[in-house]
XYZ file of C-alpha atoms in Angstrom:
750
model
C 126.064 45.481 182.701
C 124.743 46.328 179.201
C 123.186 43.441 177.273
C 125.137 42.462 174.098
C 122.423 43.675 171.675
C 121.989 46.991 173.505
C 125.760 47.383 173.712
C 125.992 47.092 169.928
C 123.285 49.717 169.511
C 124.935 52.201 171.909
C 128.284 51.609 170.204
C 126.705 52.454 166.836
C 125.255 55.678 168.227
C 128.577 56.708 169.779
C 130.361 55.897 166.507
C 127.832 57.988 164.573
C 128.331 60.977 166.867
C 132.134 60.780 166.590
C 131.838 60.395 162.810
C 129.568 63.436 162.473
C 131.822 65.551 164.653
C 134.964 64.615 162.746
C 133.397 64.977 159.303
C 131.689 68.334 159.774
C 133.200 70.755 157.236
C 134.415 73.952 158.879
C 132.254 77.012 158.390
C 129.166 75.044 157.320
C 127.257 73.878 160.409
C 124.438 72.636 158.203
C 126.723 70.024 156.662
C 127.653 67.021 158.760
C 129.914 65.684 156.010
C 130.909 66.484 152.466
C 128.136 66.374 149.907
C 128.283 63.856 147.079
C 126.205 62.850 144.074
C 126.615 59.193 145.020
C 127.544 57.787 148.421
C 128.235 54.231 149.555
C 126.544 52.742 152.602
C 128.664 50.725 155.005
C 127.687 47.448 156.631
C 127.644 49.126 160.049
C 125.422 52.022 158.919
C 122.303 52.305 161.061
C 119.112 54.154 160.082
C 120.297 57.407 161.661
C 123.574 57.400 159.746
C 121.773 56.501 156.493
C 119.431 59.429 157.115
C 122.406 61.776 157.555
C 124.057 60.490 154.389
C 120.805 60.851 152.414
C 120.627 64.498 153.491
C 124.035 65.109 151.889
C 123.329 63.687 148.428
C 123.151 66.516 145.889
C 122.460 66.743 142.147
C 125.303 66.974 139.676
C 125.600 70.200 137.691
C 123.841 68.605 134.709
C 121.082 67.139 136.872
C 120.441 70.498 138.510
C 120.232 72.202 135.125
C 117.732 69.529 134.057
C 115.647 70.247 137.160
C 115.674 73.965 136.361
C 114.409 73.242 132.844
C 111.228 71.981 134.556
C 108.908 71.724 131.519
C 110.377 70.143 128.378
C 109.161 68.691 125.088
C 109.437 65.343 123.358
C 108.966 65.081 119.579
C 108.180 61.658 118.099
C 108.487 61.908 114.323
C 109.396 59.400 111.616
C 107.924 56.677 109.390
C 105.306 55.901 112.065
C 103.866 59.366 111.444
C 102.958 58.227 107.934
C 102.048 54.591 108.663
C 99.971 55.635 111.727
C 101.778 52.989 113.784
C 103.197 53.333 117.298
C 106.095 50.975 116.628
C 107.397 50.282 113.143
C 108.843 46.940 112.077
C 112.147 48.241 110.715
C 111.436 47.132 107.156
C 109.461 50.167 106.036
C 110.524 51.601 102.702
C 112.167 54.988 103.493
C 109.914 56.436 100.775
C 107.028 56.127 103.250
C 108.523 59.190 104.991
C 106.843 61.348 102.367
C 107.464 64.706 103.997
C 106.706 67.700 101.773
C 107.167 70.523 104.276
C 108.817 70.937 107.654
C 108.247 73.877 109.994
C 110.509 73.442 113.014
C 110.189 77.181 113.701
C 106.494 76.542 114.371
C 107.412 73.713 116.759
C 109.755 75.943 118.718
C 107.350 78.888 118.776
C 104.639 76.626 120.240
C 107.082 75.221 122.798
C 108.224 78.718 123.706
C 104.604 79.796 124.175
C 104.099 76.853 126.529
C 107.103 77.827 128.638
C 109.153 74.794 127.636
C 112.935 75.099 127.842
C 114.172 71.990 125.993
C 113.100 69.601 123.245
C 114.157 65.995 122.669
C 113.829 64.690 119.106
C 113.535 61.011 118.162
C 116.622 61.090 115.980
C 116.203 57.312 115.675
C 113.231 55.332 116.990
C 113.105 51.524 117.351
C 112.573 51.093 113.608
C 116.138 52.263 112.919
C 115.122 55.075 110.537
C 117.356 58.116 111.126
C 116.238 61.737 110.802
C 119.691 63.149 110.037
C 122.255 62.728 107.275
C 124.193 59.892 108.877
C 127.350 58.564 107.253
C 126.729 55.057 108.541
C 123.359 54.012 107.088
C 121.075 54.620 104.131
C 117.971 53.738 106.128
C 116.798 57.218 106.858
C 115.863 60.626 105.603
C 118.674 60.471 103.007
C 116.660 57.766 101.177
C 113.311 59.539 101.496
C 111.584 61.982 99.114
C 112.112 64.862 101.555
C 114.217 67.442 99.716
C 115.220 64.691 97.277
C 117.118 62.906 100.025
C 119.040 66.026 101.072
C 116.824 66.900 104.032
C 117.956 66.803 107.652
C 115.221 67.079 110.289
C 117.637 67.230 113.222
C 119.638 70.005 111.558
C 116.541 72.109 110.928
C 115.349 71.624 114.499
C 118.790 72.519 115.878
C 118.703 75.789 113.919
C 115.216 76.608 115.203
C 116.253 75.819 118.778
C 119.092 78.343 118.543
C 116.713 80.900 117.063
C 114.137 80.520 119.852
C 116.512 79.881 122.753
C 115.439 76.284 123.379
C 117.864 73.559 124.434
C 118.194 70.463 122.240
C 118.265 66.822 123.268
C 118.376 63.642 121.204
C 116.684 60.272 121.597
C 118.783 57.586 119.915
C 117.016 54.287 120.458
C 119.413 51.483 121.424
C 116.933 49.088 119.778
C 117.112 48.990 115.985
C 114.687 46.766 114.075
C 116.234 47.656 110.724
C 119.620 46.397 111.894
C 117.875 43.287 113.279
C 115.701 42.406 110.271
C 118.076 43.463 107.505
C 120.136 40.486 106.287
C 123.301 42.584 106.494
C 122.237 44.173 109.770
C 124.738 44.762 112.543
C 122.479 44.149 115.554
C 123.190 40.741 117.061
C 125.359 39.596 114.143
C 127.728 37.803 116.581
C 130.686 39.946 115.521
C 133.801 39.864 117.691
C 134.745 42.585 120.141
C 137.863 44.283 118.819
C 139.571 47.630 119.312
C 137.955 50.195 117.030
C 138.378 53.895 116.395
C 135.372 56.175 116.813
C 134.388 57.829 114.587
C 135.099 55.499 111.696
C 136.353 57.504 108.726
C 134.048 57.799 105.711
C 135.461 58.917 102.374
C 134.271 62.405 101.430
C 132.572 63.064 104.793
C 135.262 64.338 107.199
C 134.373 65.583 110.657
C 135.155 69.114 111.738
C 135.647 67.767 115.276
C 138.923 65.810 115.150
C 138.515 64.038 118.514
C 138.832 60.253 118.311
C 138.223 57.426 120.768
C 139.386 53.824 121.070
C 136.849 51.249 122.299
C 136.723 47.456 122.497
C 133.346 46.903 120.823
C 131.390 44.746 118.381
C 129.801 45.900 115.101
C 126.551 47.226 116.548
C 128.125 49.148 119.421
C 130.576 50.664 116.916
C 127.637 51.673 114.707
C 125.846 53.176 117.693
C 128.926 55.091 118.864
C 129.544 56.441 115.353
C 125.996 57.787 115.217
C 126.293 59.258 118.707
C 129.457 61.028 117.585
C 127.611 62.570 114.633
C 124.735 63.831 116.748
C 126.912 65.175 119.555
C 129.395 67.009 117.317
C 127.375 68.305 114.360
C 124.036 69.358 115.878
C 124.927 70.673 119.316
C 125.200 71.778 121.879
C 123.251 68.760 123.121
C 121.770 69.084 126.617
C 120.149 65.675 127.006
C 120.700 62.201 125.599
C 117.589 60.072 126.040
C 117.711 56.273 126.254
C 114.904 53.876 127.100
C 114.748 50.165 127.786
C 112.438 49.198 124.935
C 113.326 45.900 123.246
C 110.714 45.142 120.560
C 112.875 42.263 119.364
C 116.216 40.748 120.346
C 118.777 38.935 118.266
C 122.122 37.232 118.853
C 122.253 38.138 122.561
C 123.236 41.663 121.594
C 124.675 43.631 124.521
C 124.883 47.396 124.906
C 128.178 48.864 126.139
C 126.653 51.885 127.824
C 129.788 52.798 129.760
C 131.534 53.380 126.427
C 128.586 55.442 125.245
C 128.823 57.458 128.446
C 132.524 58.210 127.888
C 131.665 59.594 124.462
C 128.790 61.698 125.809
C 130.853 63.076 128.697
C 133.635 64.137 126.348
C 131.544 65.544 123.501
C 128.465 66.867 125.332
C 129.690 67.734 128.822
C 126.439 69.548 129.701
C 124.151 66.694 128.670
C 122.161 64.810 131.267
C 121.565 61.163 130.342
C 118.021 59.907 130.775
C 117.389 56.257 131.538
C 120.776 55.795 133.160
C 122.356 57.447 136.202
C 121.376 60.964 135.060
C 117.588 61.116 135.166
C 115.054 58.307 135.491
C 111.639 57.311 134.196
C 108.773 58.126 136.550
C 107.369 54.626 135.999
C 104.374 55.344 133.753
C 103.475 57.084 130.489
C 100.218 58.585 131.738
C 101.374 61.706 133.547
C 100.734 60.093 136.930
C 102.860 61.406 139.787
C 103.788 60.151 143.231
C 102.624 62.107 146.277
C 106.193 61.775 147.556
C 108.946 61.882 144.919
C 112.351 61.658 146.580
C 115.215 62.140 144.146
C 117.680 60.427 146.468
C 117.242 56.754 145.631
C 118.986 53.522 146.678
C 121.025 51.192 144.482
C 122.495 47.754 145.149
C 125.430 48.582 142.863
C 127.387 51.761 142.282
C 125.375 53.552 139.541
C 128.559 55.272 138.372
C 129.851 51.947 137.071
C 126.592 50.196 136.114
C 125.868 49.280 132.503
C 122.192 48.286 132.823
C 119.551 50.250 134.738
C 116.209 48.714 135.668
C 113.093 50.913 135.633
C 112.082 52.253 139.050
C 108.300 51.882 139.107
C 107.381 51.354 142.779
C 105.154 53.866 144.522
C 107.762 54.148 147.289
C 111.054 55.219 145.731
C 113.150 56.894 148.406
C 111.678 56.421 151.875
C 114.022 55.575 154.737
C 112.788 51.986 154.560
C 113.992 51.851 150.947
C 117.272 53.664 151.610
C 118.474 51.492 154.484
C 118.004 48.407 152.304
C 120.359 49.776 149.635
C 124.130 49.768 149.288
C 124.522 53.127 147.514
C 122.582 56.385 147.691
C 122.365 58.353 144.446
C 120.713 61.588 143.332
C 118.536 60.882 140.291
C 115.625 63.166 139.312
C 112.481 61.709 137.762
C 111.010 62.730 134.415
C 107.225 62.591 134.325
C 106.648 61.764 130.666
C 103.425 61.504 128.714
C 101.970 62.579 125.375
C 99.609 65.412 124.526
C 97.907 62.953 122.153
C 96.700 59.382 122.507
C 99.933 57.674 121.545
C 103.464 58.885 120.891
C 103.113 59.425 117.133
C 100.585 61.491 115.201
C 97.739 59.543 113.569
C 94.933 61.968 112.744
C 92.976 65.008 113.921
C 89.636 63.214 114.237
C 89.884 60.015 116.301
C 93.174 60.675 118.080
C 92.157 62.681 121.133
C 94.217 65.531 122.573
C 94.650 66.361 126.250
C 92.799 69.428 127.498
C 94.543 72.500 128.869
C 93.181 71.579 132.306
C 94.841 68.178 132.071
C 98.236 69.469 130.905
C 98.302 72.270 133.481
C 97.321 69.840 136.224
C 100.179 67.502 135.260
C 102.531 70.507 135.215
C 101.602 71.491 138.768
C 101.790 67.881 140.026
C 105.108 67.056 138.308
C 107.143 70.265 138.411
C 105.494 71.040 141.737
C 106.222 67.516 142.945
C 110.029 67.457 142.607
C 110.185 66.067 139.059
C 110.617 67.207 135.441
C 107.601 67.349 133.098
C 108.335 65.850 129.662
C 105.385 66.310 127.296
C 105.394 64.717 123.844
C 103.959 66.709 120.917
C 104.005 64.651 117.712
C 104.176 66.622 114.440
C 101.634 65.777 111.748
C 102.276 64.695 108.165
C 102.533 68.348 107.122
C 105.619 68.720 109.327
C 103.831 70.911 111.877
C 102.172 70.625 115.273
C 98.410 70.402 114.703
C 96.288 73.436 115.567
C 94.594 71.748 118.527
C 97.952 70.840 120.091
C 99.277 74.361 119.536
C 96.211 75.848 121.209
C 96.592 73.644 124.289
C 100.291 74.523 124.534
C 99.537 78.238 124.233
C 96.788 78.116 126.862
C 98.993 76.089 129.211
C 101.799 78.619 128.862
C 99.372 81.462 129.555
C 98.192 79.744 132.738
C 101.736 79.117 133.924
C 102.683 82.754 133.292
C 99.505 84.192 134.810
C 99.745 81.984 137.881
C 103.485 81.795 138.549
C 104.876 84.803 136.693
C 104.523 87.051 139.733
C 104.827 86.207 143.422
C 102.145 87.633 145.683
C 104.816 87.815 148.391
C 106.584 90.689 146.613
C 106.843 93.454 149.192
C 106.028 91.093 152.064
C 107.809 91.233 155.413
C 109.737 88.003 155.916
C 113.093 86.306 155.364
C 114.681 88.171 152.464
C 116.811 85.131 151.659
C 113.645 83.276 150.642
C 111.710 86.147 149.081
C 114.501 87.179 146.717
C 114.586 85.629 143.247
C 118.323 84.941 143.518
C 118.622 81.146 143.456
C 121.885 81.304 145.403
C 120.390 82.690 148.608
C 119.076 80.365 151.289
C 117.772 80.214 154.840
C 118.970 77.684 157.424
C 116.226 76.645 159.838
C 118.083 75.510 162.933
C 115.374 76.059 165.550
C 113.789 73.120 167.304
C 110.514 74.029 165.585
C 111.515 75.348 162.127
C 109.022 77.988 161.034
C 108.985 80.634 158.321
C 106.476 83.458 158.695
C 105.673 86.259 156.240
C 103.360 89.245 156.513
C 101.788 90.567 153.329
C 101.339 94.310 152.631
C 97.564 93.824 152.427
C 94.893 91.131 152.500
C 95.495 88.954 149.456
C 93.683 86.076 147.773
C 95.916 83.002 147.510
C 95.428 79.360 146.483
C 98.957 78.265 145.572
C 102.164 78.240 147.625
C 105.569 77.331 146.215
C 108.557 76.272 148.313
C 112.046 75.113 147.311
C 114.925 73.570 149.198
C 118.501 74.537 148.365
C 119.132 71.091 146.865
C 122.031 72.263 144.701
C 124.216 72.726 147.788
C 122.465 70.992 150.684
C 120.369 68.220 149.151
C 116.836 67.087 150.017
C 115.978 67.155 153.696
C 112.386 68.092 154.497
C 110.095 65.070 154.824
C 106.923 66.743 156.096
C 105.620 70.308 156.108
C 102.412 72.344 156.444
C 101.170 75.809 155.511
C 99.036 77.988 157.788
C 97.161 81.186 156.954
C 95.999 83.920 159.308
C 92.208 83.790 158.999
C 89.702 85.382 161.388
C 92.485 86.343 163.817
C 93.913 82.847 164.148
C 96.214 80.446 162.337
C 94.454 77.883 160.198
C 96.230 75.040 158.381
C 95.366 75.233 154.668
C 97.717 72.645 153.141
C 100.248 69.979 154.021
C 102.543 67.602 152.179
C 105.559 65.359 152.632
C 108.904 66.189 150.996
C 109.877 69.382 149.159
C 113.086 68.855 147.185
C 113.732 71.099 144.193
C 110.167 72.418 144.166
C 106.835 71.743 145.849
C 103.592 73.446 144.834
C 100.866 73.337 147.471
C 97.328 73.711 146.089
C 94.389 74.594 148.320
C 90.988 76.343 148.268
C 91.156 80.100 147.848
C 91.803 82.040 151.045
C 92.264 85.724 151.807
C 94.960 86.482 154.331
C 97.603 88.931 155.523
C 99.990 86.358 157.000
C 101.345 82.931 156.049
C 103.311 80.464 158.121
C 105.310 77.514 156.791
C 106.028 74.819 159.378
C 108.650 72.120 158.824
C 107.246 69.145 160.704
C 109.960 66.577 159.978
C 113.291 66.497 158.176
C 116.281 64.234 157.653
C 118.695 66.936 158.763
C 118.769 70.699 159.278
C 116.341 72.157 156.690
C 117.783 74.670 154.236
C 115.208 76.485 152.108
C 116.014 78.433 148.977
C 112.796 80.176 147.938
C 109.114 80.643 148.766
C 106.341 82.382 146.843
C 102.550 82.636 146.892
C 100.292 82.629 143.856
C 96.714 82.744 142.684
C 95.253 80.485 140.013
C 92.002 81.858 138.645
C 89.793 78.858 139.142
C 86.970 78.269 136.734
C 83.866 76.348 137.822
C 84.255 73.156 135.782
C 81.784 71.211 133.737
C 80.246 68.351 135.696
C 79.597 64.708 134.942
C 77.339 62.120 136.563
C 77.753 58.436 137.256
C 75.765 55.763 139.084
C 77.281 52.624 140.583
C 75.839 49.113 140.832
C 74.243 50.031 144.188
C 72.269 52.850 142.594
C 74.410 55.575 144.176
C 74.891 58.744 142.120
C 78.166 60.721 142.094
C 78.739 64.182 140.625
C 82.314 65.253 139.845
C 84.155 67.662 137.522
C 84.146 66.275 134.015
C 87.135 64.086 133.252
C 89.166 64.637 130.112
C 87.946 62.332 127.344
C 91.422 60.884 126.882
C 91.589 57.120 126.841
C 95.331 56.557 126.374
C 97.127 55.544 129.570
C 94.711 57.323 131.966
C 96.473 58.623 135.075
C 93.436 58.426 137.325
C 93.585 62.121 138.228
C 90.613 64.449 137.845
C 92.196 67.662 136.589
C 89.042 69.705 137.167
C 88.871 68.657 140.808
C 92.616 69.178 141.321
C 92.635 72.679 139.880
C 89.432 73.839 141.526
C 89.900 73.003 145.180
C 87.239 74.718 147.280
C 84.554 74.262 144.654
C 81.061 73.240 145.827
C 78.520 71.256 143.823
C 74.771 71.799 144.267
C 72.102 69.581 142.728
C 68.368 69.031 142.306
C 66.254 65.983 141.452
C 62.898 67.768 140.981
C 63.607 69.501 137.679
C 64.469 72.866 139.258
C 67.583 74.767 138.194
C 70.148 74.310 140.995
C 71.669 77.215 142.915
C 73.504 77.782 146.196
C 70.298 77.028 148.119
C 69.917 73.572 146.561
C 71.224 70.318 148.027
C 75.006 70.326 148.531
C 76.682 67.254 147.053
C 79.062 65.721 149.589
C 78.651 61.948 149.192
C 77.058 59.597 146.661
C 73.278 59.386 147.074
C 70.808 56.680 146.055
C 68.636 57.714 143.120
C 66.273 55.824 140.857
C 64.928 56.796 137.456
C 64.757 60.484 136.660
C 66.697 63.644 135.958
C 69.481 65.146 138.061
C 70.716 68.694 137.553
C 73.878 70.112 139.090
C 76.032 73.226 139.105
C 79.520 74.014 140.401
C 79.970 77.232 142.360
C 83.367 78.600 143.276
C 84.208 81.887 144.933
C 80.719 83.114 144.105
C 81.077 82.267 140.402
C 78.514 79.844 139.013
C 79.354 77.339 136.317
C 77.063 75.945 133.638
C 74.209 73.665 134.683
C 74.713 69.992 133.878
C 71.789 67.631 133.378
C 71.616 63.863 133.166
C 68.671 61.495 132.940
C 69.122 58.175 134.679
C 67.220 55.127 133.511
C 65.577 52.347 135.510
C 67.852 51.222 138.386
C 69.717 48.030 137.559
C 70.279 46.479 140.986
C 67.715 43.719 140.352
C 68.592 43.072 136.689
C 69.907 39.666 135.693
C 71.259 38.239 132.457
C 68.997 35.504 131.111
C 71.241 34.648 128.201
C 73.576 35.985 125.557
C 74.040 34.359 122.177
C 77.800 34.248 122.881
C 80.478 36.187 124.752
C 84.184 36.874 124.536
C 86.313 35.996 127.556
C 86.385 38.939 130.008
C 83.475 40.514 128.116
C 80.555 38.565 129.529
C 76.931 39.660 129.243
C 76.573 40.956 132.813
C 78.961 43.790 131.938
C 76.353 45.521 129.785
C 74.415 46.623 132.888
C 77.143 46.959 135.562
C 76.898 50.806 135.440
C 80.504 50.974 134.235
C 80.871 52.286 130.660
C 84.506 51.140 130.575
C 83.465 47.458 130.597
C 81.397 45.817 127.874
C 79.746 42.668 126.563
C 81.138 41.454 123.247
C 79.867 38.571 121.142
C 81.959 35.981 119.375
C 82.896 36.686 115.777
C 81.070 33.638 114.369
C 77.869 34.430 116.245
C 75.110 34.752 113.631
C 72.489 35.719 116.208
C 74.276 38.398 118.277
C 71.656 38.981 120.960
C 71.178 39.389 124.708
C 68.164 38.783 126.981
C 67.738 40.672 130.279
C 65.339 40.132 133.181
C 64.435 43.560 134.623
C 63.330 41.952 137.884
C 59.741 43.203 137.679
C 57.141 44.243 135.127
C 57.693 47.858 134.053
C 56.395 50.356 131.522
C 59.047 51.075 128.893
C 59.093 54.160 126.664
C 62.742 54.422 125.486
C 66.190 52.874 125.720
C 69.770 54.129 125.509
C 72.750 52.325 123.989
C 76.283 53.203 125.131
C 78.922 51.813 122.760
C 82.387 50.857 123.991
C 84.945 53.496 123.018
C 88.010 51.259 123.152
C 86.961 49.281 120.046
C 85.612 50.731 116.815
C 84.180 47.789 114.871
C 81.754 46.227 117.332
C 79.288 49.073 117.685
C 75.680 48.145 116.946
C 74.440 50.310 114.098
C 71.117 48.569 113.508
C 69.075 46.255 115.698
C 65.694 45.148 116.988
C 64.098 45.245 120.461
C 61.741 42.487 121.639
C 59.753 42.367 124.893
C 58.127 39.638 126.987
C 56.122 39.374 130.192
C 57.102 35.770 130.926
C 60.330 35.218 128.990
C 58.586 32.777 126.627
C 56.204 34.745 124.420
C 58.016 37.583 122.621
C 56.728 40.704 120.877
C 58.807 42.742 118.462
C 58.544 46.352 119.604
C 60.747 48.350 117.237
C 63.896 48.472 115.114
C 66.542 51.140 115.615
C 69.384 52.718 113.617
C 72.310 54.691 115.056
C 74.567 56.507 112.570
C 78.177 57.735 112.669
C 79.056 55.634 115.727
C 82.707 55.141 114.824
C 83.349 58.881 114.562
C 81.058 59.742 117.477
C 80.902 56.807 119.927
C 78.557 58.504 122.405
C 75.427 57.276 124.149
C 72.421 57.126 121.789
C 68.763 57.197 122.852
C 65.851 55.632 120.970
C 62.173 56.351 121.772
C 59.667 53.625 120.972
C 56.598 54.394 118.882
C 54.433 53.498 121.856
C 54.969 52.544 125.475
C 54.763 48.880 126.446
C 54.808 46.641 129.507
C 57.742 44.257 129.872
C 59.762 42.274 132.362
C 62.086 40.703 129.826
C 63.947 42.586 127.068
C 65.793 41.105 124.135
C 68.169 43.170 121.984
C 69.219 41.670 118.677
C 72.046 43.227 116.656
C 71.359 43.261 112.907
C 74.245 45.341 111.558
C 77.608 46.361 113.001
C 79.323 49.678 112.227
C 82.233 49.417 109.838
C 81.089 45.951 108.716
C 82.273 44.519 112.010
C 81.730 40.864 112.861
C 81.183 41.222 116.621
C 78.527 43.083 118.597
C 79.350 45.006 121.774
C 77.430 46.934 124.428
C 79.045 48.993 127.186
C 75.739 49.878 128.877
C 72.016 49.467 128.226
C 69.487 51.759 129.912
C 65.707 51.683 129.781
C 63.248 54.455 130.599
């Protein structure tokens, strides 16, 4: 007799088998049931049935087109460009938008050079200022000096997009600080919900599109719908409508009637995907960070087709089976990996506002587009109405790398499944064997370090959950790369190999794998610049130099990612390193002295990097500091971490620190590393005192460091003569920029 619990389990399995058999569409053995964009889970669904359902969730037509766009642009432009603010307050005088020139052709040319296929313009940011000639407000470009109030940024961009073959999207912020702060503002004004006609007629400004809608809405939702109507009918076609969840300020319990907005979008812009709702979703960060596994089939507790509010999905695990079985609906929803090419969303300047390197942007491209997501890169125009030269150069170089690396497949002419080697995105290969394998033989030995694989998600959904790539090397198969899911596109990156055969193995899948395309590529790696660091244990690490980009760091080392297979050699005796020098594999303990290192890749040698380390700090202790800010205590000035720092109180007239070096040493120089996250606490002038016993002090020298705010790099000062000391006191006498606090990221002595 079967136990009750086991009986229930066997019954579920039998039910699943009957269900699969009855639901299998004729002529398509790879489909166990009809595919859907959204599918409900039943209370009696077990993990196996959820897995089958997940394998039959497919993108909508608009979602699939968004996936194919792959690399797209964001343009943040408005009053913040001129005030140098990230978020305005809504009460800026429109005259602050003092635009003299606008070159949207230059924007589109730069985007085209980068390989971007779509641009999204901030038609209205949170401040409520509009960049088009709206009928429903005067808070916008119509009240600015640009073209005497006759200018229309969205219109000019739309014309340039048509000229350069780039799709257009609009970002219309649901938040509106002007409508909140303005005494006659509509946001949260507690108006009643009544039946209203969209668009509302305006004398002298008729619409060419005569479509009208009836909605039960309040004043602000009517205002929002009217503006949506303008953007979707007079500047199109519109291929994306971008919403976010930002709420800089709330008023009157204002609610957004998104389902009404959606009806308008569906009718007027049928090809538009909606970001931030059920169309596409935020990746969960603004740094360009990506998940190792990005499933686009995600669970919901409610039916996303009827939801009004969508919470951000920020967990590391988005679509694993553990997540799916806990949901009530399964829905296809691609992620957009969004970040900015500059530190911040809006342009500030070309001096202090750092720009991402080409390495960084290309690395994010390969991780995002090659990780089953869409790459949305913001490029903020400057106050001259153009993309700055540095941004344009990075975009051009990124586009060149994409074209050089992925423009041609090294599998052209190879012997293998034609369905996968052809460029026709409608062909596919069903892998029904017990051990699904795809093997290709190249015409000749070829150097490869990238492999691209795509599932046929448009028709069959996402299925592969684990796969590996082998190469035929020295007369045997050798695994060169592995990863989890594939989805729309997966790019495998690995050290350069030379081979005549490749083998793709599907190790696990949710249902019968169906691949759409494979290709092999070669990225010309460049031995990167190197950087050194030493931790609190005295252990030295040598890695490719990180991009000096402090805004929302993603934690990825682009140089290391792009240059897999690189080797680093180093010396500590002053000799120039080469391939016969010590190979860096793990951090090594090193005291005071000079380390030199070089990166070598595929026989090519990079430039030699040199760094001089000061006296080890393991035995240092803080005797006292004149004062300290919370979370910026004195011990942080010698923790070997330049991202942390000591900072004095503002009312500290002394501004000094005293350190015990742990033993009596001969001192000849010191180095000051200023914190880079603050600009008005850098020590411009100061004095160094020494002591053998911590009681009797001798003034050794005074120092001056210039141009710290513009160049906040480590500065070294050599004393007039060497001296013996166990205790060191640094006193700040003058702070850069007339600052009132002193700060030290790191102190080093030599």
